[in-house]
PDB file of C-alpha atoms in Angstrom:
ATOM      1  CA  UNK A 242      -6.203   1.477  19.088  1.00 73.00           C
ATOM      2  CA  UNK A 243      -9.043  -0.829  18.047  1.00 84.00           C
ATOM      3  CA  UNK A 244      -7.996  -4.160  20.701  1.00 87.00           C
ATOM      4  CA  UNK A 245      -7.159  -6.349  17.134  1.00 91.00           C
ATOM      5  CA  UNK A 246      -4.736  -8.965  17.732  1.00 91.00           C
ATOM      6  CA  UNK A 247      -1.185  -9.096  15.342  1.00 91.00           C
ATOM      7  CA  UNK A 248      -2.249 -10.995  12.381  1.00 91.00           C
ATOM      8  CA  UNK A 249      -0.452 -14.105  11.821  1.00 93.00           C
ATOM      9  CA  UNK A 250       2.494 -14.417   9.017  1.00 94.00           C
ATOM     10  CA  UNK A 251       0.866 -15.310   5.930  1.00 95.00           C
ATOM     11  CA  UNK A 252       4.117 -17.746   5.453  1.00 96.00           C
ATOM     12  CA  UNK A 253       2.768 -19.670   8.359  1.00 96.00           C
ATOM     13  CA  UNK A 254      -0.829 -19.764   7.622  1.00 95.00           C
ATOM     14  CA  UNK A 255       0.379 -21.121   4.249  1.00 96.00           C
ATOM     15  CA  UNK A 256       2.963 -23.335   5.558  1.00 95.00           C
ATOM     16  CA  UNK A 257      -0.628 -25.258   7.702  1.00 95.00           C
ATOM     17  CA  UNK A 258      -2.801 -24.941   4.739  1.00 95.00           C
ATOM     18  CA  UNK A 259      -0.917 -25.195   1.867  1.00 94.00           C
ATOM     19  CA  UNK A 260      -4.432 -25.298  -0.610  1.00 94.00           C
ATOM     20  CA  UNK A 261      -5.747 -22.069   1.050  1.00 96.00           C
ATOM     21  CA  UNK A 262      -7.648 -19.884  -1.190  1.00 97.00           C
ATOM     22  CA  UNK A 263      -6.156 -16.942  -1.648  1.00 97.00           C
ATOM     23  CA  UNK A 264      -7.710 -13.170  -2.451  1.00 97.00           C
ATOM     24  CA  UNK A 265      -4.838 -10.747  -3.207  1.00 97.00           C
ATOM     25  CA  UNK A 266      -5.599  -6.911  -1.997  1.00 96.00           C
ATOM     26  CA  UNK A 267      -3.727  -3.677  -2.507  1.00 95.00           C
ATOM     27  CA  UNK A 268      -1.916  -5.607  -5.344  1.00 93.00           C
ATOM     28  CA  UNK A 269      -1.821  -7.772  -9.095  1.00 93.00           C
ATOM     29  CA  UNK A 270       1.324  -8.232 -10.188  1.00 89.00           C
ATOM     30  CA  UNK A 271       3.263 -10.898  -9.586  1.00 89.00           C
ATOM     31  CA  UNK A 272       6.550  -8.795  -8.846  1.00 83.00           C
ATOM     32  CA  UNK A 273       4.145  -7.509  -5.818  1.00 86.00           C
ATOM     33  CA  UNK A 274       3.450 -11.272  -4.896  1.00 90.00           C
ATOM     34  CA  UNK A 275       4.635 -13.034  -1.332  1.00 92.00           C
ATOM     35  CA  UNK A 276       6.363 -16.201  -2.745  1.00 92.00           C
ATOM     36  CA  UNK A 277       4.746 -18.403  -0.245  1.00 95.00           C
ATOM     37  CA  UNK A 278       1.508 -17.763  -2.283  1.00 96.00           C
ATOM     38  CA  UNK A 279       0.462 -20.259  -4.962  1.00 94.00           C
ATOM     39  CA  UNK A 280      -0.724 -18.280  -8.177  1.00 94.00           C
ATOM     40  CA  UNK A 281      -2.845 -21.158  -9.088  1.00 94.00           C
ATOM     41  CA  UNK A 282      -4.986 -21.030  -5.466  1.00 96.00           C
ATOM     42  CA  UNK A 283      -5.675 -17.077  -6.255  1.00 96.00           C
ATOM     43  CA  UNK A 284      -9.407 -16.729  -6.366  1.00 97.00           C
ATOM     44  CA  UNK A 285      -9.775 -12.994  -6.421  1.00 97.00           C
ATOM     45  CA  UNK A 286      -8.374  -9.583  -6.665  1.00 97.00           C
ATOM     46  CA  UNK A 287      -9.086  -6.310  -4.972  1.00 97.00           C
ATOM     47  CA  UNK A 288      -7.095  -3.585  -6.082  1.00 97.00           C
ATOM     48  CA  UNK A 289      -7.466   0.337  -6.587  1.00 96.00           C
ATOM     49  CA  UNK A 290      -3.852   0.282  -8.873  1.00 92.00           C
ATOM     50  CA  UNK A 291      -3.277   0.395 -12.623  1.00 90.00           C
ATOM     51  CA  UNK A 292      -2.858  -2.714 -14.452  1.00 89.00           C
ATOM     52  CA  UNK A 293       0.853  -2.801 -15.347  1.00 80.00           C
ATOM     53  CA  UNK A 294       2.401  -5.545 -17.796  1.00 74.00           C
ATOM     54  CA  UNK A 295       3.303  -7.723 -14.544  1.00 84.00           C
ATOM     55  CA  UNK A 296      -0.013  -8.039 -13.797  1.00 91.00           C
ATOM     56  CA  UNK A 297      -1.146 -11.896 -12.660  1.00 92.00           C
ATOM     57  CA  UNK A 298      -2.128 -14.374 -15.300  1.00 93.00           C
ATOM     58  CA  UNK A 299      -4.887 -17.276 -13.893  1.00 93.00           C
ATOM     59  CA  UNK A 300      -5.713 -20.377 -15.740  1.00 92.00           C
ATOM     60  CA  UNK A 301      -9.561 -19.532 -14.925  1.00 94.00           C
ATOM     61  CA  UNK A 302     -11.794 -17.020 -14.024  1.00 96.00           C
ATOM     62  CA  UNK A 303     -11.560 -15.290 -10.597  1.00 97.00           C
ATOM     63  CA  UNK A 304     -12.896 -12.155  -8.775  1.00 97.00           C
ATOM     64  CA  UNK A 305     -12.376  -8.740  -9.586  1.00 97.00           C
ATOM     65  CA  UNK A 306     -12.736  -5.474  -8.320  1.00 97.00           C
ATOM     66  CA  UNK A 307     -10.211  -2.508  -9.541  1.00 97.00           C
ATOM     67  CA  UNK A 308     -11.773   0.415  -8.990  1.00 97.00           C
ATOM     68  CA  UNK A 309     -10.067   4.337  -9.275  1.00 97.00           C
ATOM     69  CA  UNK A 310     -10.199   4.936  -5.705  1.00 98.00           C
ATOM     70  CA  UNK A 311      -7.845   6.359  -3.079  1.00 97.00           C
ATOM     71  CA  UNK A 312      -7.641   3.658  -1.221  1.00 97.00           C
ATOM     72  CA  UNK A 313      -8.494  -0.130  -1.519  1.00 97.00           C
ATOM     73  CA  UNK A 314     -10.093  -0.045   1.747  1.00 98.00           C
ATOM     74  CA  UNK A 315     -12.466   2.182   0.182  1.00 98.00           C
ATOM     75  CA  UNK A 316     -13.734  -1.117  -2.242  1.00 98.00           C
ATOM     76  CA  UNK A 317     -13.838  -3.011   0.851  1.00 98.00           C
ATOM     77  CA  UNK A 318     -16.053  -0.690   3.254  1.00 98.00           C
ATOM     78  CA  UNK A 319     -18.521   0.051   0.241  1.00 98.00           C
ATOM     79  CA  UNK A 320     -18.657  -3.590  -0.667  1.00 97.00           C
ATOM     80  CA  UNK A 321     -19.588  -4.237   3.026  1.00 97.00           C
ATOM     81  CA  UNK A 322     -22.866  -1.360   2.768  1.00 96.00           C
ATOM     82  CA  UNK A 323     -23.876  -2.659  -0.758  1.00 97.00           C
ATOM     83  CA  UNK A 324     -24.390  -6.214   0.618  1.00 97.00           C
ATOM     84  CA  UNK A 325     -26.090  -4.910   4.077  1.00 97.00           C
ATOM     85  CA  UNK A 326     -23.534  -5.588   6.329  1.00 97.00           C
ATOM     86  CA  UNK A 327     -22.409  -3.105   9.246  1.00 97.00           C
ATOM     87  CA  UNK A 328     -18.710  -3.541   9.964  1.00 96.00           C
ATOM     88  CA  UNK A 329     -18.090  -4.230  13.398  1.00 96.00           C
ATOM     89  CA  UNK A 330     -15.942  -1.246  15.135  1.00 96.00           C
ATOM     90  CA  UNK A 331     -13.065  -2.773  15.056  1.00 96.00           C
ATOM     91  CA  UNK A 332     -12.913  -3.347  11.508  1.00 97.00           C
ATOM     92  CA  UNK A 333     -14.187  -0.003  10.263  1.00 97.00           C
ATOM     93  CA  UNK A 334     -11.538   1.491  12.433  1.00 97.00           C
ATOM     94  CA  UNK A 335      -8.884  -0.230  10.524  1.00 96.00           C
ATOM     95  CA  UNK A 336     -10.810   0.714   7.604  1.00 97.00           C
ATOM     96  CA  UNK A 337     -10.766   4.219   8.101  1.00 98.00           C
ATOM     97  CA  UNK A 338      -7.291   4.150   9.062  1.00 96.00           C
ATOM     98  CA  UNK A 339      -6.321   2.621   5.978  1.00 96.00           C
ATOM     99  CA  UNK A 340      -8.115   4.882   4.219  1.00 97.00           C
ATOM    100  CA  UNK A 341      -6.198   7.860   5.823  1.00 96.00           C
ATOM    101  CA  UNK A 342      -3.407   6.625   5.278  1.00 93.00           C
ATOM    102  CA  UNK A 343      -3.532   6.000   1.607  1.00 93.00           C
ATOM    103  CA  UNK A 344      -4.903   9.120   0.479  1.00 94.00           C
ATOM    104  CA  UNK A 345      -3.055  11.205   3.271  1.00 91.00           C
ATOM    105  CA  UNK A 346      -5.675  12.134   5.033  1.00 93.00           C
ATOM    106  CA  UNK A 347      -8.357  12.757   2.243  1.00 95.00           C
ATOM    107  CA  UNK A 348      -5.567  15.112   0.601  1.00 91.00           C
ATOM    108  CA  UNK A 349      -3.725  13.164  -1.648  1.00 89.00           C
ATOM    109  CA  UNK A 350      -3.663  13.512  -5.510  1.00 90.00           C
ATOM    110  CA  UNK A 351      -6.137  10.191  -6.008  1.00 93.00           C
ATOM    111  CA  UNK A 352      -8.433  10.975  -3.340  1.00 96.00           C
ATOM    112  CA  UNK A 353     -11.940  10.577  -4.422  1.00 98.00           C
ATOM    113  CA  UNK A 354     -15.851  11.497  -3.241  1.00 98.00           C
ATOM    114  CA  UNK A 355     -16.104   7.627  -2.282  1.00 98.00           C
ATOM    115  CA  UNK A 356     -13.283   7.741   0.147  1.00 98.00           C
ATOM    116  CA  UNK A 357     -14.566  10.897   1.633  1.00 98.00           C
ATOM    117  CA  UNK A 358     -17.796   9.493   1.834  1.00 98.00           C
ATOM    118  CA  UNK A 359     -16.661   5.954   3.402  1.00 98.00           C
ATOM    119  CA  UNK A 360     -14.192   8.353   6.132  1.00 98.00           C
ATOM    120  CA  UNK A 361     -17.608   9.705   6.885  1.00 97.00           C
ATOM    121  CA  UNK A 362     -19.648   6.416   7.411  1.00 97.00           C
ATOM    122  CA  UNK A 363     -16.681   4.893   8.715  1.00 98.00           C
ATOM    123  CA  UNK A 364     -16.181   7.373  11.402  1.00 97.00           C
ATOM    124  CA  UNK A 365     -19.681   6.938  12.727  1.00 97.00           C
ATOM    125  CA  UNK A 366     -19.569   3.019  13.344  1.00 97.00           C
ATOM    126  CA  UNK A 367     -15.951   3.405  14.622  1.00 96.00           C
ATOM    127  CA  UNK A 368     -17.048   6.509  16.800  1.00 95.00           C
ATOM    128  CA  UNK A 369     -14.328   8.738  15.951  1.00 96.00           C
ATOM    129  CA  UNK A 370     -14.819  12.090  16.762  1.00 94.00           C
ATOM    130  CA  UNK A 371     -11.928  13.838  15.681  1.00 96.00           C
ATOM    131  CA  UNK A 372     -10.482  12.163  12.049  1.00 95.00           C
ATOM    132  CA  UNK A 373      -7.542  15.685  12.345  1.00 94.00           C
ATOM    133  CA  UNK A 374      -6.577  14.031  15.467  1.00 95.00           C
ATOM    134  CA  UNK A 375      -6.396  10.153  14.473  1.00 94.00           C
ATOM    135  CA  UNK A 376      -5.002  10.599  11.433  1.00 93.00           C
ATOM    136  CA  UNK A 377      -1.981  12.991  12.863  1.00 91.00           C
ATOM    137  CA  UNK A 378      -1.724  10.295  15.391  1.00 91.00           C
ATOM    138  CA  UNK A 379      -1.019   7.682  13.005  1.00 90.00           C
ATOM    139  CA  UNK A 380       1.535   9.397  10.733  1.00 89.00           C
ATOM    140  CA  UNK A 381       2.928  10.201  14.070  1.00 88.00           C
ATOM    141  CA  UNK A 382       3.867   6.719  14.841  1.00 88.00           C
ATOM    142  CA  UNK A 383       4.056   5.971  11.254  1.00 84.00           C
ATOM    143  CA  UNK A 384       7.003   8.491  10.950  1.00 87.00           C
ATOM    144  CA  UNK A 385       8.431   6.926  14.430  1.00 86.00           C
ATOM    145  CA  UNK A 386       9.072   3.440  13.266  1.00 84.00           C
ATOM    146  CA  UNK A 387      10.163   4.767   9.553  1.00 84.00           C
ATOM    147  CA  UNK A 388      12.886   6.945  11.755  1.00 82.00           C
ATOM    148  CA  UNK A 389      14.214   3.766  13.209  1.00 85.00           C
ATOM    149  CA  UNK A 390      14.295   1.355   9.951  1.00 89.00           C
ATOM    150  CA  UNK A 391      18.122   1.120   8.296  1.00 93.00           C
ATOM    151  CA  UNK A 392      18.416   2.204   4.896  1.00 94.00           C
ATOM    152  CA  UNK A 393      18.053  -1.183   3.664  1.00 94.00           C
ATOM    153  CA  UNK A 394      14.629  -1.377   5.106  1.00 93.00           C
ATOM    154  CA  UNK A 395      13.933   2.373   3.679  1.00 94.00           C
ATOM    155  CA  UNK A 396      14.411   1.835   0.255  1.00 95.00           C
ATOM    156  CA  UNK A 397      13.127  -1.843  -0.360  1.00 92.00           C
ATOM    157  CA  UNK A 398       9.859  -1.380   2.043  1.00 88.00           C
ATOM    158  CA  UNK A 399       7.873   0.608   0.300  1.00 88.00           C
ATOM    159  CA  UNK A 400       8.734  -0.887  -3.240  1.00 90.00           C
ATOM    160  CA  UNK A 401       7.404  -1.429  -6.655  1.00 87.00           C
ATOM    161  CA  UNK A 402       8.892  -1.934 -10.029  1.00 86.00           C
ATOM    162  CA  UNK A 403       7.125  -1.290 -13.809  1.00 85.00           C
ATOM    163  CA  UNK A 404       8.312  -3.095 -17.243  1.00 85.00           C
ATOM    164  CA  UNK A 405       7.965  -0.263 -19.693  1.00 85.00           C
ATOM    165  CA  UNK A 406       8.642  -1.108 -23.556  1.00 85.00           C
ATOM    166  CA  UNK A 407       9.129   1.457 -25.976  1.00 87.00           C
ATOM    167  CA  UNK A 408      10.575   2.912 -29.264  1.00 88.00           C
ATOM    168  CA  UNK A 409      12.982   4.321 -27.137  1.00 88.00           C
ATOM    169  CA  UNK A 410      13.402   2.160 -23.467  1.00 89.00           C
ATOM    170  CA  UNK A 411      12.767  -0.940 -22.523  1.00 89.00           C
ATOM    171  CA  UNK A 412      13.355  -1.949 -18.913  1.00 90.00           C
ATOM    172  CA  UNK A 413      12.536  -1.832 -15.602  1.00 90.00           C
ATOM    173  CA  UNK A 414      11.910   0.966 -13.192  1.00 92.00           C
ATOM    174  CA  UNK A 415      11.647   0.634  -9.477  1.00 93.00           C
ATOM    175  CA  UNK A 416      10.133   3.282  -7.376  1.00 93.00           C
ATOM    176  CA  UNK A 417      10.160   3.428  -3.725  1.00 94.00           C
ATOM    177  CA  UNK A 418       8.285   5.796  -1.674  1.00 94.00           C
ATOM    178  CA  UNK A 419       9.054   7.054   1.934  1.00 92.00           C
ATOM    179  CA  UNK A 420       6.160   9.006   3.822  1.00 90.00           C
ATOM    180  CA  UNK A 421       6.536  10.503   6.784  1.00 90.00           C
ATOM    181  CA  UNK A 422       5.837  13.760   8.928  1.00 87.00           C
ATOM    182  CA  UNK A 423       9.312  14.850   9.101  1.00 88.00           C
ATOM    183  CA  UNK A 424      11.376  14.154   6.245  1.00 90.00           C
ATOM    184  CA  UNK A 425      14.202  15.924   6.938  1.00 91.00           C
ATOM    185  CA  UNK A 426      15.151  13.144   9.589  1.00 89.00           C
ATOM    186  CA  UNK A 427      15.245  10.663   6.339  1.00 92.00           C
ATOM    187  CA  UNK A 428      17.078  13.078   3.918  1.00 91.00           C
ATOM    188  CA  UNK A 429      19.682  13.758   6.798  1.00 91.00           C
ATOM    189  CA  UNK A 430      21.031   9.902   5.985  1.00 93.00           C
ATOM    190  CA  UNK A 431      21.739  10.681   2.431  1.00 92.00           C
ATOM    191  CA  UNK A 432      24.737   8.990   2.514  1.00 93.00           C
ATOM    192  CA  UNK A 433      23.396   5.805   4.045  1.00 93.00           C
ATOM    193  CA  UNK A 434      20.325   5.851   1.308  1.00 94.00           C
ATOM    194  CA  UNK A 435      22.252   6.756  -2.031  1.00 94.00           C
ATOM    195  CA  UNK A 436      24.567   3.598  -1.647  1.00 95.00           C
ATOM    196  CA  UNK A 437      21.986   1.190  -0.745  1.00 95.00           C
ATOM    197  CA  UNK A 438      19.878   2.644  -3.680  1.00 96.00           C
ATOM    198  CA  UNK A 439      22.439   2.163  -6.088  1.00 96.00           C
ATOM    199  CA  UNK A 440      22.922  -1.610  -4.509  1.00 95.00           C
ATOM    200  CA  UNK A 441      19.259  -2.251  -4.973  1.00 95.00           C
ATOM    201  CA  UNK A 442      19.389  -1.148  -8.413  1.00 95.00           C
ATOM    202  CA  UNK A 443      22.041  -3.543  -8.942  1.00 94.00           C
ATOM    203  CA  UNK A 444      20.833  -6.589  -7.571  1.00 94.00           C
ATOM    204  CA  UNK A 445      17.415  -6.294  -8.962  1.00 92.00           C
ATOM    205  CA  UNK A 446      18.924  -5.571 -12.215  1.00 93.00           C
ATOM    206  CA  UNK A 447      16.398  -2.536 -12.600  1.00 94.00           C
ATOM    207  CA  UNK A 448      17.609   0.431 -15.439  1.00 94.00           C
ATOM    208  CA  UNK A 449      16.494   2.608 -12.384  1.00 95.00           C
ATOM    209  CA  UNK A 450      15.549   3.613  -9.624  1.00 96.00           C
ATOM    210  CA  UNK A 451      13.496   5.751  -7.337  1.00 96.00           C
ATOM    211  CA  UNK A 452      13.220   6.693  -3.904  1.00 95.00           C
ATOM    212  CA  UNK A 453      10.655   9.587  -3.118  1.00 95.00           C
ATOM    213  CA  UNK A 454      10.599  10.972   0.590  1.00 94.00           C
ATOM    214  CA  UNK A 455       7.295  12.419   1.073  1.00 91.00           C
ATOM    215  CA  UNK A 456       6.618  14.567   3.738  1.00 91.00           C
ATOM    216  CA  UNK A 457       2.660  14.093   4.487  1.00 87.00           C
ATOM    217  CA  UNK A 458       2.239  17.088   6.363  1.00 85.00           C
ATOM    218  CA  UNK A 459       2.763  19.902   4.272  1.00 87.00           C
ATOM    219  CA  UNK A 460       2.284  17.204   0.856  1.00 86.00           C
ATOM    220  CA  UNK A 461       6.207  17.889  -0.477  1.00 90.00           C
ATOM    221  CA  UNK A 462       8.448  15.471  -1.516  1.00 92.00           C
ATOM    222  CA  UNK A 463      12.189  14.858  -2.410  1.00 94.00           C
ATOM    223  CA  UNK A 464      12.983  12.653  -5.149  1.00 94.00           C
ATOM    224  CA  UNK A 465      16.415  10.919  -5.401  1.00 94.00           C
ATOM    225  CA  UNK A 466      17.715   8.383  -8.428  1.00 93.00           C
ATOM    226  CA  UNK A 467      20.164   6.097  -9.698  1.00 92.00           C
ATOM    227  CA  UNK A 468      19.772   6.169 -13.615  1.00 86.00           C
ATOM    228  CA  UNK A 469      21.362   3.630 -16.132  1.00 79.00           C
TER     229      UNK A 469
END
């Protein structure tokens, strides 16, 4: 859509440059991590998540920007207009898309006034018309390649898992989410997904697990678990 070019595996970008510096996005805990990054060449976080007790520890002080956005792409495009800089097309298109995506096209339950206001500048520099259209046309192909992942790929793609500690649990919870225009495709393979979540459970030694199958055009979901 916007003539960008594959980025490289960070594994191999890593594997030339072992000292790179390192800024992590969409993410701060470690369990979130690629292992071919060095914690110790981290220099700075941007991140619209909560702060969870797996969050990374640094030996000295680095950037940060958490804000309660929809969308970390949201930091990124208003960090670009608050130090003068126009985003060339390509990159406000992936901006925008990014956007869409993670607040479901502006209609998701952490959608904010920023992201609706960075859509709108974003949308002018990219020269998008019609945001309806793009944004169906991504969870179009979106839903496409989900449809064709094994169950494997289903349930540990999408992945994150929380330490809780309490008077009354202590453990860890995964949860896995699925989104996708036609969910009853993914719920049809029920008996592919249950098995493989109860052998994720297992070999990440969670106390459960979670696997929510959203359906991001009429913003349902289905929610399946393996307890204790």
């Amino acid at each position: 859509e916007w003539g960008v070019d594959k980025p490289r595996r960070i594994e191999d970008l890593l594997k030339e440059n072992p000292d790179a510096k390192v800024c992590l996005v969409d993410h701060q805990q470690t369990s979130q991590m690629n292992p071919a990054i060095n914690l110790d060449n981290v220099v700075g976080v941007i991140d619209h998540h909560a702060l969870q007790s797996k969050t990374i520890v640094t030996d000295r002080p680095i950037y940060i920007d958490i804000r309660p956005w929809g969308s970390m792409s949201t930091i990124i495009a208003h960090t670009f207009l608050t130090h003068n800089r126009r985003p060339s097309t390509e990159v406000a298109g992936m901006l925008l898309c990014a956007i869409l995506s993670d607040t479901l096209n502006l209609q998701g339950p952490t959608t904010t006034e920023w992201d609706r206001l960075m859509v709108a500048v974003l949308s002018e520099i990219a020269e998008v018309d019609d945001i309806q259209f793009l944004a169906s046309q991504q969870f179009k192909a979106k839903s496409k390649e989900l449809a064709g992942l094994s169950a494997h790929g289903l349930v540990h793609g999408d992945q994150k898992s929380f330490s809780f500690k309490t008077d009354n649990f202590v453990g860890d919870v995964g949860f896995a989410v699925v989104e996708t225009t036609d969910d009853e495709v993914i719920i049809d393979r029920l008996d592919e997904l249950l098995p493989e979540i109860v052998a994720c459970k297992k070999e990440k030694e969670l106390s459960a697990l979670f696997l929510a199958v959203v359906n991001i055009v009429e913003l349902k979901g289905t929610l399946l678990i393996c307890g204790p």
